[in-house]
JSON list of C-alpha atoms in Angstrom, two decimals:
[
{"chain": "A", "resi": 1, "resn": "MET", "atom": "CA", "xyz": [43.54, 104.99, 98.82]},
{"chain": "A", "resi": 2, "resn": "LYS", "atom": "CA", "xyz": [43.86, 102.58, 95.92]},
{"chain": "A", "resi": 3, "resn": "GLN", "atom": "CA", "xyz": [42.39, 105.09, 93.43]},
{"chain": "A", "resi": 4, "resn": "LYS", "atom": "CA", "xyz": [44.85, 107.82, 94.44]},
{"chain": "A", "resi": 5, "resn": "ILE", "atom": "CA", "xyz": [47.81, 105.53, 93.77]},
{"chain": "A", "resi": 6, "resn": "THR", "atom": "CA", "xyz": [46.60, 104.69, 90.23]},
{"chain": "A", "resi": 7, "resn": "PHE", "atom": "CA", "xyz": [46.66, 108.39, 89.30]},
{"chain": "A", "resi": 8, "resn": "LEU", "atom": "CA", "xyz": [50.22, 108.84, 90.51]},
{"chain": "A", "resi": 9, "resn": "PRO", "atom": "CA", "xyz": [51.95, 107.51, 87.34]},
{"chain": "A", "resi": 10, "resn": "TYR", "atom": "CA", "xyz": [49.79, 109.81, 85.19]},
{"chain": "A", "resi": 11, "resn": "LEU", "atom": "CA", "xyz": [50.66, 112.80, 87.34]},
{"chain": "A", "resi": 12, "resn": "VAL", "atom": "CA", "xyz": [54.37, 111.98, 87.08]},
{"chain": "A", "resi": 13, "resn": "LEU", "atom": "CA", "xyz": [54.13, 111.70, 83.28]},
{"chain": "A", "resi": 14, "resn": "LEU", "atom": "CA", "xyz": [52.20, 114.97, 83.09]},
{"chain": "A", "resi": 15, "resn": "PHE", "atom": "CA", "xyz": [54.82, 116.71, 85.24]},
{"chain": "A", "resi": 16, "resn": "LEU", "atom": "CA", "xyz": [57.67, 115.36, 83.05]},
{"chain": "A", "resi": 17, "resn": "PHE", "atom": "CA", "xyz": [55.88, 116.46, 79.88]},
{"chain": "A", "resi": 18, "resn": "ILE", "atom": "CA", "xyz": [55.29, 119.98, 81.20]},
{"chain": "A", "resi": 19, "resn": "PHE", "atom": "CA", "xyz": [58.83, 120.24, 82.57]},
{"chain": "A", "resi": 20, "resn": "GLN", "atom": "CA", "xyz": [60.39, 119.09, 79.29]},
{"chain": "A", "resi": 21, "resn": "HIS", "atom": "CA", "xyz": [58.49, 121.70, 77.27]},
{"chain": "A", "resi": 22, "resn": "ALA", "atom": "CA", "xyz": [59.12, 124.43, 79.80]},
{"chain": "A", "resi": 23, "resn": "VAL", "atom": "CA", "xyz": [62.89, 124.12, 79.57]},
{"chain": "A", "resi": 24, "resn": "SER", "atom": "CA", "xyz": [63.31, 122.93, 75.98]},
{"chain": "A", "resi": 25, "resn": "GLN", "atom": "CA", "xyz": [64.73, 125.40, 73.49]},
{"chain": "A", "resi": 26, "resn": "SER", "atom": "CA", "xyz": [64.33, 124.99, 69.76]},
{"chain": "A", "resi": 27, "resn": "THR", "atom": "CA", "xyz": [67.43, 125.49, 67.64]},
{"chain": "A", "resi": 28, "resn": "ILE", "atom": "CA", "xyz": [68.36, 125.26, 63.98]},
{"chain": "A", "resi": 29, "resn": "SER", "atom": "CA", "xyz": [70.45, 122.12, 63.52]},
{"chain": "A", "resi": 30, "resn": "SER", "atom": "CA", "xyz": [71.07, 122.63, 59.78]},
{"chain": "A", "resi": 31, "resn": "ILE", "atom": "CA", "xyz": [70.32, 125.06, 56.99]},
{"chain": "A", "resi": 32, "resn": "ASP", "atom": "CA", "xyz": [70.39, 124.11, 53.31]},
{"chain": "A", "resi": 33, "resn": "ALA", "atom": "CA", "xyz": [70.09, 126.58, 50.43]},
{"chain": "A", "resi": 34, "resn": "TYR", "atom": "CA", "xyz": [69.80, 125.74, 46.73]},
{"chain": "A", "resi": 35, "resn": "GLY", "atom": "CA", "xyz": [70.42, 128.36, 44.04]},
{"chain": "A", "resi": 36, "resn": "ALA", "atom": "CA", "xyz": [68.56, 128.33, 40.73]},
{"chain": "A", "resi": 37, "resn": "TYR", "atom": "CA", "xyz": [68.55, 131.03, 38.03]},
{"chain": "A", "resi": 38, "resn": "GLU", "atom": "CA", "xyz": [66.57, 133.79, 39.78]},
{"chain": "A", "resi": 39, "resn": "THR", "atom": "CA", "xyz": [65.50, 131.93, 42.92]},
{"chain": "A", "resi": 40, "resn": "ILE", "atom": "CA", "xyz": [66.95, 130.31, 46.02]},
{"chain": "A", "resi": 41, "resn": "GLY", "atom": "CA", "xyz": [65.28, 127.55, 48.03]},
{"chain": "A", "resi": 42, "resn": "VAL", "atom": "CA", "xyz": [65.95, 127.53, 51.79]},
{"chain": "A", "resi": 43, "resn": "LYS", "atom": "CA", "xyz": [65.31, 124.57, 54.10]},
{"chain": "A", "resi": 44, "resn": "ILE", "atom": "CA", "xyz": [66.06, 124.29, 57.82]},
{"chain": "A", "resi": 45, "resn": "GLN", "atom": "CA", "xyz": [66.07, 121.35, 60.19]},
{"chain": "A", "resi": 46, "resn": "MET", "atom": "CA", "xyz": [65.26, 122.03, 63.84]},
{"chain": "A", "resi": 47, "resn": "SER", "atom": "CA", "xyz": [66.02, 120.20, 67.07]},
{"chain": "A", "resi": 48, "resn": "GLY", "atom": "CA", "xyz": [64.25, 120.49, 70.41]},
{"chain": "A", "resi": 49, "resn": "ASN", "atom": "CA", "xyz": [61.11, 121.70, 68.67]},
{"chain": "A", "resi": 50, "resn": "ASP", "atom": "CA", "xyz": [57.51, 121.29, 69.78]},
{"chain": "A", "resi": 51, "resn": "LEU", "atom": "CA", "xyz": [55.62, 122.59, 66.72]},
{"chain": "A", "resi": 52, "resn": "ASP", "atom": "CA", "xyz": [54.95, 126.18, 67.88]},
{"chain": "A", "resi": 53, "resn": "GLU", "atom": "CA", "xyz": [58.09, 127.81, 66.47]},
{"chain": "A", "resi": 54, "resn": "THR", "atom": "CA", "xyz": [58.08, 130.46, 63.75]},
{"chain": "A", "resi": 55, "resn": "ALA", "atom": "CA", "xyz": [60.94, 131.33, 61.42]},
{"chain": "A", "resi": 56, "resn": "LYS", "atom": "CA", "xyz": [61.87, 134.23, 59.19]},
{"chain": "A", "resi": 57, "resn": "VAL", "atom": "CA", "xyz": [64.47, 134.38, 56.43]},
{"chain": "A", "resi": 58, "resn": "TYR", "atom": "CA", "xyz": [66.56, 137.40, 55.53]},
{"chain": "A", "resi": 59, "resn": "TYR", "atom": "CA", "xyz": [68.82, 137.77, 52.50]},
{"chain": "A", "resi": 60, "resn": "LYS", "atom": "CA", "xyz": [71.25, 140.20, 50.93]},
{"chain": "A", "resi": 61, "resn": "LYS", "atom": "CA", "xyz": [73.82, 140.24, 48.18]},
{"chain": "A", "resi": 62, "resn": "THR", "atom": "CA", "xyz": [77.12, 139.15, 49.68]},
{"chain": "A", "resi": 63, "resn": "SER", "atom": "CA", "xyz": [78.65, 142.47, 48.61]},
{"chain": "A", "resi": 64, "resn": "SER", "atom": "CA", "xyz": [75.78, 144.56, 50.07]},
{"chain": "A", "resi": 65, "resn": "GLY", "atom": "CA", "xyz": [75.30, 145.75, 53.64]},
{"chain": "A", "resi": 66, "resn": "SER", "atom": "CA", "xyz": [71.67, 145.31, 54.70]},
{"chain": "A", "resi": 67, "resn": "PHE", "atom": "CA", "xyz": [69.42, 142.26, 54.92]},
{"chain": "A", "resi": 68, "resn": "GLN", "atom": "CA", "xyz": [65.87, 142.31, 53.62]},
{"chain": "A", "resi": 69, "resn": "GLU", "atom": "CA", "xyz": [63.12, 140.01, 54.81]},
{"chain": "A", "resi": 70, "resn": "GLY", "atom": "CA", "xyz": [61.96, 137.15, 52.59]},
{"chain": "A", "resi": 71, "resn": "HIS", "atom": "CA", "xyz": [58.86, 134.99, 52.83]},
{"chain": "A", "resi": 72, "resn": "GLU", "atom": "CA", "xyz": [58.13, 133.36, 56.18]},
{"chain": "A", "resi": 73, "resn": "LEU", "atom": "CA", "xyz": [59.23, 129.74, 56.37]},
{"chain": "A", "resi": 74, "resn": "VAL", "atom": "CA", "xyz": [56.51, 127.07, 56.25]},
{"chain": "A", "resi": 75, "resn": "ARG", "atom": "CA", "xyz": [56.66, 123.83, 58.25]},
{"chain": "A", "resi": 76, "resn": "PHE", "atom": "CA", "xyz": [56.39, 120.77, 56.02]},
{"chain": "A", "resi": 77, "resn": "ASP", "atom": "CA", "xyz": [56.92, 118.12, 58.69]},
{"chain": "A", "resi": 78, "resn": "GLY", "atom": "CA", "xyz": [57.66, 117.90, 62.40]},
{"chain": "A", "resi": 79, "resn": "ASN", "atom": "CA", "xyz": [61.19, 119.29, 62.32]},
{"chain": "A", "resi": 80, "resn": "HIS", "atom": "CA", "xyz": [61.66, 120.97, 58.90]},
{"chain": "A", "resi": 81, "resn": "MET", "atom": "CA", "xyz": [60.65, 124.34, 57.45]},
{"chain": "A", "resi": 82, "resn": "ALA", "atom": "CA", "xyz": [61.23, 125.77, 53.97]},
{"chain": "A", "resi": 83, "resn": "THR", "atom": "CA", "xyz": [60.73, 128.84, 51.81]},
{"chain": "A", "resi": 84, "resn": "SER", "atom": "CA", "xyz": [61.86, 130.32, 48.49]},
{"chain": "A", "resi": 85, "resn": "LEU", "atom": "CA", "xyz": [63.37, 133.66, 47.55]},
{"chain": "A", "resi": 86, "resn": "PHE", "atom": "CA", "xyz": [62.34, 135.17, 44.21]},
{"chain": "A", "resi": 87, "resn": "ASN", "atom": "CA", "xyz": [63.39, 137.88, 41.72]},
{"chain": "A", "resi": 88, "resn": "LEU", "atom": "CA", "xyz": [67.11, 137.54, 42.43]},
{"chain": "A", "resi": 89, "resn": "GLU", "atom": "CA", "xyz": [69.95, 138.39, 40.07]},
{"chain": "A", "resi": 90, "resn": "LEU", "atom": "CA", "xyz": [71.57, 135.73, 37.91]},
{"chain": "A", "resi": 91, "resn": "GLY", "atom": "CA", "xyz": [75.04, 134.53, 38.90]},
{"chain": "A", "resi": 92, "resn": "THR", "atom": "CA", "xyz": [75.06, 136.44, 42.21]},
{"chain": "A", "resi": 93, "resn": "SER", "atom": "CA", "xyz": [76.19, 135.37, 45.68]},
{"chain": "A", "resi": 94, "resn": "TYR", "atom": "CA", "xyz": [73.68, 135.90, 48.51]},
{"chain": "A", "resi": 95, "resn": "ASP", "atom": "CA", "xyz": [74.02, 135.71, 52.29]},
{"chain": "A", "resi": 96, "resn": "ILE", "atom": "CA", "xyz": [71.03, 133.95, 53.89]},
{"chain": "A", "resi": 97, "resn": "LYS", "atom": "CA", "xyz": [70.10, 134.35, 57.57]},
{"chain": "A", "resi": 98, "resn": "VAL", "atom": "CA", "xyz": [67.29, 132.43, 59.29]},
{"chain": "A", "resi": 99, "resn": "ASP", "atom": "CA", "xyz": [65.86, 133.38, 62.70]},
{"chain": "A", "resi": 100, "resn": "LEU", "atom": "CA", "xyz": [63.90, 130.65, 64.51]},
{"chain": "A", "resi": 101, "resn": "TYR", "atom": "CA", "xyz": [61.74, 131.97, 67.35]},
{"chain": "A", "resi": 102, "resn": "ASP", "atom": "CA", "xyz": [60.59, 129.62, 70.13]},
{"chain": "A", "resi": 103, "resn": "PRO", "atom": "CA", "xyz": [57.74, 131.14, 72.17]},
{"chain": "A", "resi": 104, "resn": "ASP", "atom": "CA", "xyz": [58.15, 128.56, 74.97]},
{"chain": "A", "resi": 105, "resn": "SER", "atom": "CA", "xyz": [61.62, 129.74, 75.91]},
{"chain": "A", "resi": 106, "resn": "SER", "atom": "CA", "xyz": [61.32, 133.23, 74.34]},
{"chain": "A", "resi": 107, "resn": "THR", "atom": "CA", "xyz": [64.58, 132.62, 72.46]},
{"chain": "A", "resi": 108, "resn": "THR", "atom": "CA", "xyz": [65.72, 133.11, 68.89]},
{"chain": "A", "resi": 109, "resn": "SER", "atom": "CA", "xyz": [68.16, 130.75, 67.19]},
{"chain": "A", "resi": 110, "resn": "THR", "atom": "CA", "xyz": [70.00, 132.19, 64.18]},
{"chain": "A", "resi": 111, "resn": "SER", "atom": "CA", "xyz": [71.83, 130.39, 61.40]},
{"chain": "A", "resi": 112, "resn": "THR", "atom": "CA", "xyz": [73.51, 131.76, 58.26]},
{"chain": "A", "resi": 113, "resn": "THR", "atom": "CA", "xyz": [74.82, 130.44, 54.96]},
{"chain": "A", "resi": 114, "resn": "THR", "atom": "CA", "xyz": [75.93, 131.74, 51.57]},
{"chain": "A", "resi": 115, "resn": "VAL", "atom": "CA", "xyz": [74.62, 130.51, 48.22]},
{"chain": "A", "resi": 116, "resn": "SER", "atom": "CA", "xyz": [74.80, 131.71, 44.60]},
{"chain": "A", "resi": 117, "resn": "THR", "atom": "CA", "xyz": [72.16, 131.84, 41.92]},
{"chain": "A", "resi": 118, "resn": "GLN", "atom": "CA", "xyz": [73.07, 130.18, 38.65]},
{"chain": "A", "resi": 119, "resn": "ALA", "atom": "CA", "xyz": [74.51, 132.20, 35.80]},
{"chain": "A", "resi": 120, "resn": "GLU", "atom": "CA", "xyz": [72.47, 132.72, 32.66]},
{"chain": "A", "resi": 121, "resn": "PHE", "atom": "CA", "xyz": [72.20, 129.61, 30.51]},
{"chain": "A", "resi": 122, "resn": "SER", "atom": "CA", "xyz": [74.02, 129.83, 27.20]},
{"chain": "A", "resi": 123, "resn": "ILE", "atom": "CA", "xyz": [73.42, 127.54, 24.27]},
{"chain": "A", "resi": 124, "resn": "PRO", "atom": "CA", "xyz": [76.63, 125.70, 23.36]},
{"chain": "A", "resi": 125, "resn": "THR", "atom": "CA", "xyz": [78.13, 126.27, 19.94]},
{"chain": "A", "resi": 126, "resn": "ALA", "atom": "CA", "xyz": [77.54, 123.57, 17.37]},
{"chain": "A", "resi": 127, "resn": "LEU", "atom": "CA", "xyz": [80.38, 121.12, 16.84]},
{"chain": "A", "resi": 128, "resn": "ARG", "atom": "CA", "xyz": [79.42, 120.58, 13.21]},
{"chain": "A", "resi": 129, "resn": "THR", "atom": "CA", "xyz": [76.69, 121.56, 10.79]},
{"chain": "A", "resi": 130, "resn": "VAL", "atom": "CA", "xyz": [74.92, 119.00, 8.59]},
{"chain": "A", "resi": 131, "resn": "ASN", "atom": "CA", "xyz": [72.53, 120.17, 5.87]},
{"chain": "A", "resi": 132, "resn": "VAL", "atom": "CA", "xyz": [69.70, 117.80, 5.02]},
{"chain": "A", "resi": 133, "resn": "THR", "atom": "CA", "xyz": [66.91, 118.05, 2.45]},
{"chain": "A", "resi": 134, "resn": "ASN", "atom": "CA", "xyz": [64.72, 115.04, 3.31]},
{"chain": "A", "resi": 135, "resn": "SER", "atom": "CA", "xyz": [63.91, 112.64, 6.17]},
{"chain": "A", "resi": 136, "resn": "SER", "atom": "CA", "xyz": [66.23, 109.94, 4.85]},
{"chain": "A", "resi": 137, "resn": "GLU", "atom": "CA", "xyz": [69.23, 112.31, 4.96]},
{"chain": "A", "resi": 138, "resn": "LEU", "atom": "CA", "xyz": [68.11, 113.44, 8.44]},
{"chain": "A", "resi": 139, "resn": "ASN", "atom": "CA", "xyz": [68.01, 109.84, 9.70]},
{"chain": "A", "resi": 140, "resn": "THR", "atom": "CA", "xyz": [71.49, 109.25, 8.28]},
{"chain": "A", "resi": 141, "resn": "ALA", "atom": "CA", "xyz": [72.82, 112.45, 9.88]},
{"chain": "A", "resi": 142, "resn": "ILE", "atom": "CA", "xyz": [71.57, 111.62, 13.38]},
{"chain": "A", "resi": 143, "resn": "SER", "atom": "CA", "xyz": [72.63, 107.97, 13.36]}
]
């Protein structure tokens, strides 16, 4: 009788663990996107996750009608995933959609955001021109 009672706390903990994972649903709690010149970085934070979720990213020009699939997101810690989108147009606004699939609850959580790539870099015009013929004149000009 004494041995059966010592297993009871472990059985209760096992039941709670199984019950929590059976009813938990993973969702996207935040999505961050960072535009560069021809790329966009996408990072999501999840809540209610248990490390078996998968996520896909879709993107389109804000002015266009259909999404195309990007690279699958990769988990880099317990509750974050990230990916990058490549070969985008400079100075263009993109709609980003992320679908997070949780196999435990067979549900998909979707989150969207809009981000722009940076415009092409232009070299600023010179404020003044200084002609130098030797290193001493150069040192004087830059001081």
